[in-house]
Amino acid sequence: MDIVINVKSSSHRIRNSIATIFGIVVLAGCARNAPQDTWQPKGDNAQIINNLQWIVFPMAGVVGVLVLGFYAYTIYKYNDRGQPIPSQSHGKPVVEVILTIIPALILTVVGVFTFRGIFELAETEDTEMIINVTGQQWWWEYDYPAQDDQGITQPIISSGQLVIPVGTKVLLRETSRDVIHSYWIPALNGKKDAVPGRINLLRLQADKPGLFAGQCTEFCGLSHANMRMEAIALSKEDFAKWVSNQQKAYTAPADGTLAKEGEGVFLNQCIRCHQVNGLKKVDGTPAIAAPDENVYSGAAPNLSHLMSRNTFAGAKFDLLNKKCRKDVWGASPETIGVKYLSGVSESCLNATDLRAWLRNAPAMKPMYADPAKLEKSGGKYRGMPNLGLTETDIDKLVAYLLTLK
Amino acid sequence: MSTNELTLTPSQSPSLAKGKLVVSPSQSLGAVRRPVNTTGWREWLFTVDHKKLGIMYGTVAFVFFIVGGVEALLIRLQLALPDGRILSADKYNQMFTMHATTMIFLFAMPMAAAFANYFLPLQIGARDVAFPRLNALSFWLFLTGGLILNASWFLGGAADGGWFMYAPNSGPVFSPSNGVDFWILGLQIAGIASLIGSINLIVTVLNMRAPGMTLMKMPVFTWMILVVQFLLVFSLPVITVALVLLMFQRSYGATFFDVSQGADPLLWQHLFWIFGHPEVYVLILPGFGIISEVLPTFSRKPLFGYPFVVFSGASIGLVGFGVWAHHMFASGLGPVSVAVFSMATMAIAIPTGVKIFNWILTMWGGKIWYSAAMKFAIGLVILFTIGGLSGVTHAVAPSDTQQTDTYYIVAHFHYVLFGGMVFGLFSGFYYWWPKVFGKMLNEKLGSWNFWFMVIGMNMAFGPMHILGLQGQPRRMYVWTEARAGEGLFNFGFWNMVSSIGSFILAVGVLFFIINVIKTTRNPERAPLDPWDARTLEWLTTSPPKVHNFDRIPVVHHLDEFFHRKYEEDETTHTMKQVATGADLVRAEVAAADVDIHMPGASYWPLLLSVGMGVLGMGVIYGTPIMVVGALLVLFSAYGWVLEPSVPEAIDFDTPSTDGPTKEIAPVG
Amino acid sequence: MTTETETHEDTHEHGMSDAGYIKIAVILALITALEVSTYYVDFGPLFMPALLIMMVVKFVMVVSYFMHLKFDSKMFSFLFYTGLGLALFVYITALATFKFFIA
Amino acid sequence: MWLFLGSECLLFGGLISTYMLYRGRVQNGPHPSQIYDIPFTSVSSFVLLMSSLTMVLAVSSAQRKDDTRTNLWLLITGLLGASFVGGQVYEFTTFYREGLGFTTSLFSSSFYSLTGFHGVHVSIGVIMLMSLRAIIKKNKITGDKSEVVELIGLYWHFVDIVWIIIFTLVYLIPS
Ligand code: HEA
Ligand code: HEA
Ligand code: CUA
Ligand SMILES: [Cu+2]
């Protein structure tokens, strides 16, 4: 990294450079801490991009100011003040040539840096960890294949929030189960599309523990706007704890509790689509979800450790209530690990949204879940349908879901 | 090119110059008699006159501008506040898809076609285009396509896949309504219209220039239109292929974009953008052409570096075919492709820069008159430069992976499209209005129009740069407070500013409409040469007669008209006026040609277009309708072929004397 | 369908007699026969390039002689070859991004 | 006309590229190599090639203002073209019977789209040739007859050269 311009990521006054493009001064300090700000890199890959931005934006700004400044002067100076009609000269080739060469030179310089940036970002040789990321309408699935050096002994499947260790070069292998989506955590790297039938690679690395917002950025149909995600970087120790929690075996709720009844409802209703690892049917055989029979993309979120996440349904809704959620968002790099790993306790649960989701999911998030309109997709849903659950069923289910730590 | 041998004969019958061409009944050779009554509404329905068609193009395109604009206003209303409730997700998706489709295919391209149709023959001193009936066909097909596209709103919902309609999201499963089918067919038909139109205009330019007008004496507007037509001829077939593949998939069960069958969705992206990027230059170059006429006229100086402007236009066209993948930087092309396309994209800034510099230098040292037309032209230069520079920031591929699909991109293309193209078109409205309608537009209202539009435009699209860099993605029916950032200047503030700006913009457009209504009522006629103009279209009456020129001009100079008015004083090198424009026009009228054969009106273009429309509907609603459509198409094609393009001799108001006839477009 | 009608007044004699045309046709037929034979006879690694070259030769012959582009105005060559060139460039590049030629 | 043909290059280029990309992608139904009947297609290619010859002969007769000859050559060209289309129809039906429907696989869809588009072009050509004969008979051409013959000839040759490419790329080069 020998690009000289290297700016401390804490600066919030970056947008001044855009302002120069307009030629007007935008008030300094506008919008602090927008979670998806593209000028606040929190890791190497984003930093490479940021360095390029700091070359091309000021360049554009300066060129703009010079050209438009000269233009403004022309407009002012040659106003018709009764001067005679000028001689009809058709231009000077020398001037033309100069004015062609200068931009060409500027662009060559920009081009060289761009070229290097592109190849630097495409580097994958020294990857330390791999995560498979799969997009589908309208949520992301993360699949951590077993890899010993990260302590992952059996695959972990999760959704919504990507959990990564800090200072580790993580390679996302992206694909999609239906249409094109695009994975974007601005603080960690630029976008990369998740294209069905292809595997696209995207490298992420976070310098410090933290929570980073992201959004699906390729138009993917009805609920594209609601297809969000988050990345959480944990210190290596905290990450190991997270891994071991994800690999923890299933503990069935104690008999006679509301949660136990909830497990029953779940086995009736939800197991069609949602897998809970280790869950057994009443007859003792493993309960295996068959989302491919019900959902067009062939997948639904794995709920084994639902309550270890802070969000649900494509990170559109919080599993944590407002207060607890703010606590995690606002946490310092030192404390975020503990806060995140504590998961969702009953007192922190955002029961309102979760219950509403179970009551009628399509009302919460536009989806293709009207059985009358599924002719073209062979009767399969795109998203989660309204299951017509009673309020008591919902009570039971919530109690049950709370046990899925 | 030997067509230019239209020799000039002295006037024999000045009585011809009466305006309307009255055609008597003929024993038509066609299957049906050709329309002979060329007055009233029929005059418009069956006309093949490039000027009437130009006006029709313009009117229809403007209506679509309002439609697209109202769609945009609804979008802005929805986004003014977080979690907007004006539109549902579904409606919003349809709204931005149709907003873009309408603005690009039904407003921008046809509006450019309107200018091209009207002024290109006038600027090259021709009497009409090469194939007048094909010209009419283009118009009617475009209208058919536009109506089909918009009919979808009432027939189960409009297309909802975004204007580039990425596969597989546009496939039958993911877009189950008929909207996308309407979209495909509408564009297909509008595409045929453009293809025919562009072949027509190219042949016109190559074959029908006035004597003496070499290619390098052609007005820049004509040049830019010529480049645009080449871009169209070579890019439209590519989207045709894409649309056909998609149509086969949606209507006939093929699997071109069905990944489960092993298809690759990037095929669509390549096909679309191979068309799509040349398309953006199709949109901007007519605007460039217009201001290349306006800036010199109001600076009283010829265009600085004419050959450079012309060649840069041509090279923009050529290089424009080699940069398409810059819309796909995030789609996983691999670093080599990305690097190549990134460099190519930067290269295109160079010829564009040449144009900007030449416009500025045209004004440098001039005697500038800030009329409304000039204000819009200057607005274009400034706003386009801003938009172009943000374009260069996207060309840096890694940086673009942060910006792509955010409002920063939306800001870029509205600056180049609205600030560039639309300002160019408005400049053209003010500049050429007196030519077309014989009435001046009010300058004061024009000024209001301009200022509201600039302020509105910058308020509406300026903040989008900031929004995009703060991370607001595009194509989202709602934005949420959770991601809006803290402080006053967050998403909320800028979205609100943008929405207010869009309404100020709408008021600006409203001023234009008021201006048109007011001046149409005003009985006062415009002077023949209100701007002290430079090119041939001013060497005739306003509005021009059916046959454009009473006498085909012979060209000696670039800016012929100006050089007929002014001569350079050998010693002082100042320009002195030797004639007024009005004098020159009167001289032409006095020396009118006789026996000008103009092409006759025809039913077939209209009928053929209706047939195409029915045929298209058949793809959606079943084979019987298709058969009806096909029969109608065949029938009208048959009638067309058997109808001579020029009515028989006796149809002319002045029967043949022994003088040579000015026959144009022998077949066609 | 009628373009540029009035432009070849003076190039009417295309310098080609009927016999000439027949000769060309015979050559074309021979090449075709050769091409088809590649399907049966194994030419080894040369076979792809050979086929492509024969294809191009046939193409150019038809265009130049039957379509007498060779004798026509430069403008026509320009129009046609621009289209052809663009098509080649654009599609080959596009296929290249699919790693088509490597895989 | 040349301009139109230049434009058509991009049309067929797109279809050919689609085919090239997808030709090996067969998940159902027969593979290209199992289905092509090279001798048969060679004959029909030959037929089309020869029709180009008869077309030039028609043009050259038209330039000599020899209406009867022109008409004859046009007729032969049309017949050759028609037999090519006939051959293609025959080929399609055999393929179909062997299990290669339009929607069977990506290969089949792109194969039929490409060759079908070409077939439609040939058919349009045949219709134009026949109408041209009718018009020449009735003497209804405004302007120079040979020009019109020549223009349609250009179209015809273009369709032929497209086939030259298709024949090599689609049939002869194995996937
Ligand atoms: C009128 C239409 C128009 C025009 C003219 C342009 C012009 C340019 N565009 Fe733009 N563009 C669009 C319309 C247009 N664009 C649209 C509609 C989209 C979005 C499509 C969609 O996704 O929906 C888009 C998207 C788009 C992208 C993809 C962004 C993304 O989705 O991630 C890119 C990337 O490179 C790009 C680049 C450029 C460049 C480099 C130019 C250049 O031609 C600009 C050149 C001009 C200048 C540079 C200014 C003047 C020059 C000087 C003063 C000289 C000195 C300059 C330097 C030294 C730099 N454009
Ligand atoms: C020529 C092209 C063109 C033009 C002129 C415009 C003009 C405008 N555009 Fe649009 N736009 C596009 C091309 C264009 N746009 C494209 C290609 C997209 C991408 C779509 C996609 O992602 O697929 C897009 C997308 C787009 C978006 C992003 C949507 C999204 O991503 O979610 C927005 C949002 O603000 C927007 C706004 C506007 C506005 C406010 C105008 C204004 O300038 C409109 C001004 C005009 C009027 C306002 C009409 C005047 C009306 C009257 C005078 C009548 C009076 C009536 C009332 C006041 C009610 N446009
Ligand atoms: Cu997924 Cu947008
Ligand atoms: Cu582009």
PDB file of C-alpha atoms and ligand atoms in Angstrom, chain A residues 59-60 63-64 67 99 102-104 106-107, chain B residues 104 163-164 273 277 279-281 283-285 288 316 323 326-329 341 345-346 348-350 352-354 356-357 384-396 400-401 403-405 409-410 412-414 416-417 420-421 474-475, ligand 1:
ATOM      1  CA  MET A  59      -9.571  14.828  -9.328  1.00  0.00           C
ATOM      2  CA  ALA A  60     -13.113  15.150 -10.600  1.00  0.00           C
ATOM      3  CA  VAL A  63     -11.349  19.418 -12.972  1.00  0.00           C
ATOM      4  CA  GLY A  64     -14.938  20.452 -12.419  1.00  0.00           C
ATOM      5  CA  VAL A  67     -13.583  23.954 -16.155  1.00  0.00           C
ATOM      6  CA  LEU A  99      -7.021  20.062 -24.467  1.00  0.00           C
ATOM      7  CA  ILE A 102      -4.318  17.004 -20.650  1.00  0.00           C
ATOM      8  CA  PRO A 103      -7.410  14.927 -19.817  1.00  0.00           C
ATOM      9  CA  ALA A 104      -5.723  11.903 -21.361  1.00  0.00           C
ATOM     10  CA  ILE A 106      -4.964  12.827 -15.978  1.00  0.00           C
ATOM     11  CA  LEU A 107      -6.927   9.739 -16.837  1.00  0.00           C
TER      12      LEU A 107
ATOM     13  CA  ILE B 104     -36.003   6.887 -22.330  1.00  0.00           C
ATOM     14  CA  TRP B 163     -35.558  -0.716 -16.921  1.00  0.00           C
ATOM     15  CA  PHE B 164     -32.756  -3.155 -17.643  1.00  0.00           C
ATOM     16  CA  TRP B 273     -25.747  -3.329 -22.122  1.00  0.00           C
ATOM     17  CA  HIS B 277     -24.483   1.883 -23.394  1.00  0.00           C
ATOM     18  CA  GLU B 279     -28.171   3.925 -26.121  1.00  0.00           C
ATOM     19  CA  VAL B 280     -27.091   6.520 -23.565  1.00  0.00           C
ATOM     20  CA  TYR B 281     -25.119   8.240 -26.277  1.00  0.00           C
ATOM     21  CA  LEU B 283     -29.865   9.989 -25.848  1.00  0.00           C
ATOM     22  CA  ILE B 284     -27.248  12.648 -25.286  1.00  0.00           C
ATOM     23  CA  LEU B 285     -25.862  13.296 -28.769  1.00  0.00           C
ATOM     24  CA  PHE B 288     -25.151  17.981 -28.049  1.00  0.00           C
ATOM     25  CA  ILE B 316     -17.807   8.775 -28.790  1.00  0.00           C
ATOM     26  CA  VAL B 323     -17.539   0.019 -22.661  1.00  0.00           C
ATOM     27  CA  HIS B 326     -18.997  -0.906 -16.857  1.00  0.00           C
ATOM     28  CA  HIS B 327     -22.581  -1.544 -15.848  1.00  0.00           C
ATOM     29  CA  MET B 328     -21.501  -4.995 -14.706  1.00  0.00           C
ATOM     30  CA  PHE B 329     -18.503  -4.249 -12.521  1.00  0.00           C
ATOM     31  CA  PHE B 341     -13.674  -2.040 -19.407  1.00  0.00           C
ATOM     32  CA  THR B 345     -14.704   3.817 -19.988  1.00  0.00           C
ATOM     33  CA  MET B 346     -12.220   6.409 -18.874  1.00  0.00           C
ATOM     34  CA  ILE B 348     -14.549   8.043 -23.409  1.00  0.00           C
ATOM     35  CA  ALA B 349     -14.169  11.084 -21.195  1.00  0.00           C
ATOM     36  CA  ILE B 350     -11.535  12.417 -23.594  1.00  0.00           C
ATOM     37  CA  THR B 352     -16.470  14.220 -24.512  1.00  0.00           C
ATOM     38  CA  GLY B 353     -14.104  16.679 -22.905  1.00  0.00           C
ATOM     39  CA  VAL B 354     -13.137  17.909 -26.358  1.00  0.00           C
ATOM     40  CA  ILE B 356     -17.142  20.639 -23.651  1.00  0.00           C
ATOM     41  CA  PHE B 357     -13.985  22.656 -24.254  1.00  0.00           C
ATOM     42  CA  PHE B 384     -23.525  17.671 -18.162  1.00  0.00           C
ATOM     43  CA  THR B 385     -19.990  18.370 -17.029  1.00  0.00           C
ATOM     44  CA  ILE B 386     -21.033  17.611 -13.463  1.00  0.00           C
ATOM     45  CA  GLY B 387     -22.792  14.436 -14.539  1.00  0.00           C
ATOM     46  CA  GLY B 388     -19.923  13.421 -16.787  1.00  0.00           C
ATOM     47  CA  LEU B 389     -17.387  13.841 -14.026  1.00  0.00           C
ATOM     48  CA  SER B 390     -19.426  11.682 -11.700  1.00  0.00           C
ATOM     49  CA  GLY B 391     -19.477   9.216 -14.601  1.00  0.00           C
ATOM     50  CA  VAL B 392     -15.694   9.198 -14.535  1.00  0.00           C
ATOM     51  CA  THR B 393     -15.786   8.388 -10.855  1.00  0.00           C
ATOM     52  CA  HIS B 394     -17.817   5.275 -11.685  1.00  0.00           C
ATOM     53  CA  ALA B 395     -15.285   4.296 -14.277  1.00  0.00           C
ATOM     54  CA  VAL B 396     -12.861   3.554 -11.465  1.00  0.00           C
ATOM     55  CA  ASP B 400     -17.878   1.882  -8.455  1.00  0.00           C
ATOM     56  CA  THR B 401     -18.441  -1.280  -6.456  1.00  0.00           C
ATOM     57  CA  GLN B 403     -21.391   3.330  -5.658  1.00  0.00           C
ATOM     58  CA  THR B 404     -23.174   1.034  -8.038  1.00  0.00           C
ATOM     59  CA  ASP B 405     -26.873   0.647  -7.394  1.00  0.00           C
ATOM     60  CA  ILE B 409     -25.637   6.467  -9.827  1.00  0.00           C
ATOM     61  CA  VAL B 410     -29.149   7.852  -9.958  1.00  0.00           C
ATOM     62  CA  HIS B 412     -25.106  10.658 -12.290  1.00  0.00           C
ATOM     63  CA  PHE B 413     -27.591   9.663 -14.882  1.00  0.00           C
ATOM     64  CA  HIS B 414     -30.146  12.311 -14.047  1.00  0.00           C
ATOM     65  CA  VAL B 416     -26.489  13.661 -17.821  1.00  0.00           C
ATOM     66  CA  LEU B 417     -30.019  12.794 -18.873  1.00  0.00           C
ATOM     67  CA  GLY B 420     -27.801  17.088 -20.476  1.00  0.00           C
ATOM     68  CA  MET B 421     -30.401  15.755 -22.778  1.00  0.00           C
ATOM     69  CA  ARG B 474     -31.663   2.714  -5.418  1.00  0.00           C
ATOM     70  CA  ARG B 475     -34.831   0.862  -6.351  1.00  0.00           C
TER      71      ARG B 475
HETATM   72  C1  HEA E   1     -27.112  10.602 -21.444  1.00  0.00           C
HETATM   73  C2  HEA E   1     -26.721   9.558 -20.931  1.00  0.00           C
HETATM   74  C3  HEA E   1     -25.384   9.243 -20.325  1.00  0.00           C
HETATM   75  C4  HEA E   1     -24.144   9.746 -20.609  1.00  0.00           C
HETATM   76  C5  HEA E   1     -23.756  10.762 -21.642  1.00  0.00           C
HETATM   77  C6  HEA E   1     -23.244   9.066 -19.732  1.00  0.00           C
HETATM   78  C7  HEA E   1     -21.878   9.303 -19.718  1.00  0.00           C
HETATM   79  C8  HEA E   1     -20.974   8.570 -18.988  1.00  0.00           C
HETATM   80  N1  HEA E   1     -21.274   7.576 -18.096  1.00  0.00           N
HETATM   81 FE1  HEA E   1     -23.119   6.981 -17.535  1.00  0.00          FE
HETATM   82  N2  HEA E   1     -24.933   6.216 -17.207  1.00  0.00           N
HETATM   83  C9  HEA E   1     -26.123   6.604 -17.766  1.00  0.00           C
HETATM   84  C10 HEA E   1     -26.277   7.576 -18.717  1.00  0.00           C
HETATM   85  C11 HEA E   1     -25.224   8.290 -19.273  1.00  0.00           C
HETATM   86  N3  HEA E   1     -23.921   8.197 -18.927  1.00  0.00           N
HETATM   87  C12 HEA E   1     -27.218   5.870 -17.233  1.00  0.00           C
HETATM   88  C13 HEA E   1     -28.684   6.027 -17.618  1.00  0.00           C
HETATM   89  C14 HEA E   1     -26.682   4.995 -16.308  1.00  0.00           C
HETATM   90  C15 HEA E   1     -27.386   4.040 -15.370  1.00  0.00           C
HETATM   91  C16 HEA E   1     -28.041   2.903 -15.976  1.00  0.00           C
HETATM   92  C17 HEA E   1     -28.742   2.176 -14.897  1.00  0.00           C
HETATM   93  O1  HEA E   1     -28.046   1.495 -14.125  1.00  0.00           O
HETATM   94  O2  HEA E   1     -29.974   2.327 -14.775  1.00  0.00           O
HETATM   95  C18 HEA E   1     -25.240   5.227 -16.331  1.00  0.00           C
HETATM   96  C19 HEA E   1     -24.354   4.496 -15.569  1.00  0.00           C
HETATM   97  C20 HEA E   1     -22.991   4.601 -15.698  1.00  0.00           C
HETATM   98  C21 HEA E   1     -22.072   3.665 -15.132  1.00  0.00           C
HETATM   99  C22 HEA E   1     -22.428   2.416 -14.342  1.00  0.00           C
HETATM  100  C23 HEA E   1     -22.634   2.766 -12.948  1.00  0.00           C
HETATM  101  C24 HEA E   1     -23.152   1.631 -12.180  1.00  0.00           C
HETATM  102  O3  HEA E   1     -24.291   1.222 -12.388  1.00  0.00           O
HETATM  103  O4  HEA E   1     -22.393   1.152 -11.339  1.00  0.00           O
HETATM  104  C25 HEA E   1     -20.810   4.106 -15.452  1.00  0.00           C
HETATM  105  C26 HEA E   1     -19.561   3.412 -15.060  1.00  0.00           C
HETATM  106  O5  HEA E   1     -18.544   3.603 -15.545  1.00  0.00           O
HETATM  107  C27 HEA E   1     -20.975   5.305 -16.235  1.00  0.00           C
HETATM  108  C28 HEA E   1     -19.929   6.048 -16.761  1.00  0.00           C
HETATM  109  C29 HEA E   1     -20.095   7.100 -17.640  1.00  0.00           C
HETATM  110  C30 HEA E   1     -18.988   7.833 -18.218  1.00  0.00           C
HETATM  111  C31 HEA E   1     -17.541   7.632 -17.936  1.00  0.00           C
HETATM  112  C32 HEA E   1     -19.552   8.741 -19.069  1.00  0.00           C
HETATM  113  C33 HEA E   1     -18.781   9.702 -19.933  1.00  0.00           C
HETATM  114  O6  HEA E   1     -19.263   9.676 -21.235  1.00  0.00           O
HETATM  115  C34 HEA E   1     -18.824  11.098 -19.385  1.00  0.00           C
HETATM  116  C35 HEA E   1     -17.808  11.974 -20.073  1.00  0.00           C
HETATM  117  C36 HEA E   1     -17.917  13.410 -19.702  1.00  0.00           C
HETATM  118  C37 HEA E   1     -17.074  14.067 -18.895  1.00  0.00           C
HETATM  119  C38 HEA E   1     -15.950  13.387 -18.217  1.00  0.00           C
HETATM  120  C39 HEA E   1     -17.251  15.528 -18.580  1.00  0.00           C
HETATM  121  C40 HEA E   1     -16.599  16.486 -19.494  1.00  0.00           C
HETATM  122  C41 HEA E   1     -15.162  16.273 -19.701  1.00  0.00           C
HETATM  123  C42 HEA E   1     -14.210  17.155 -19.354  1.00  0.00           C
HETATM  124  C43 HEA E   1     -14.538  18.460 -18.747  1.00  0.00           C
HETATM  125  C44 HEA E   1     -12.818  16.823 -19.682  1.00  0.00           C
HETATM  126  C45 HEA E   1     -11.933  16.641 -18.535  1.00  0.00           C
HETATM  127  C46 HEA E   1     -12.284  15.429 -17.798  1.00  0.00           C
HETATM  128  C47 HEA E   1     -11.402  14.646 -17.161  1.00  0.00           C
HETATM  129  C48 HEA E   1      -9.939  14.828 -17.174  1.00  0.00           C
HETATM  130  C49 HEA E   1     -11.942  13.503 -16.346  1.00  0.00           C
HETATM  131  N4  HEA E   1     -22.299   5.586 -16.358  1.00  0.00           N
END
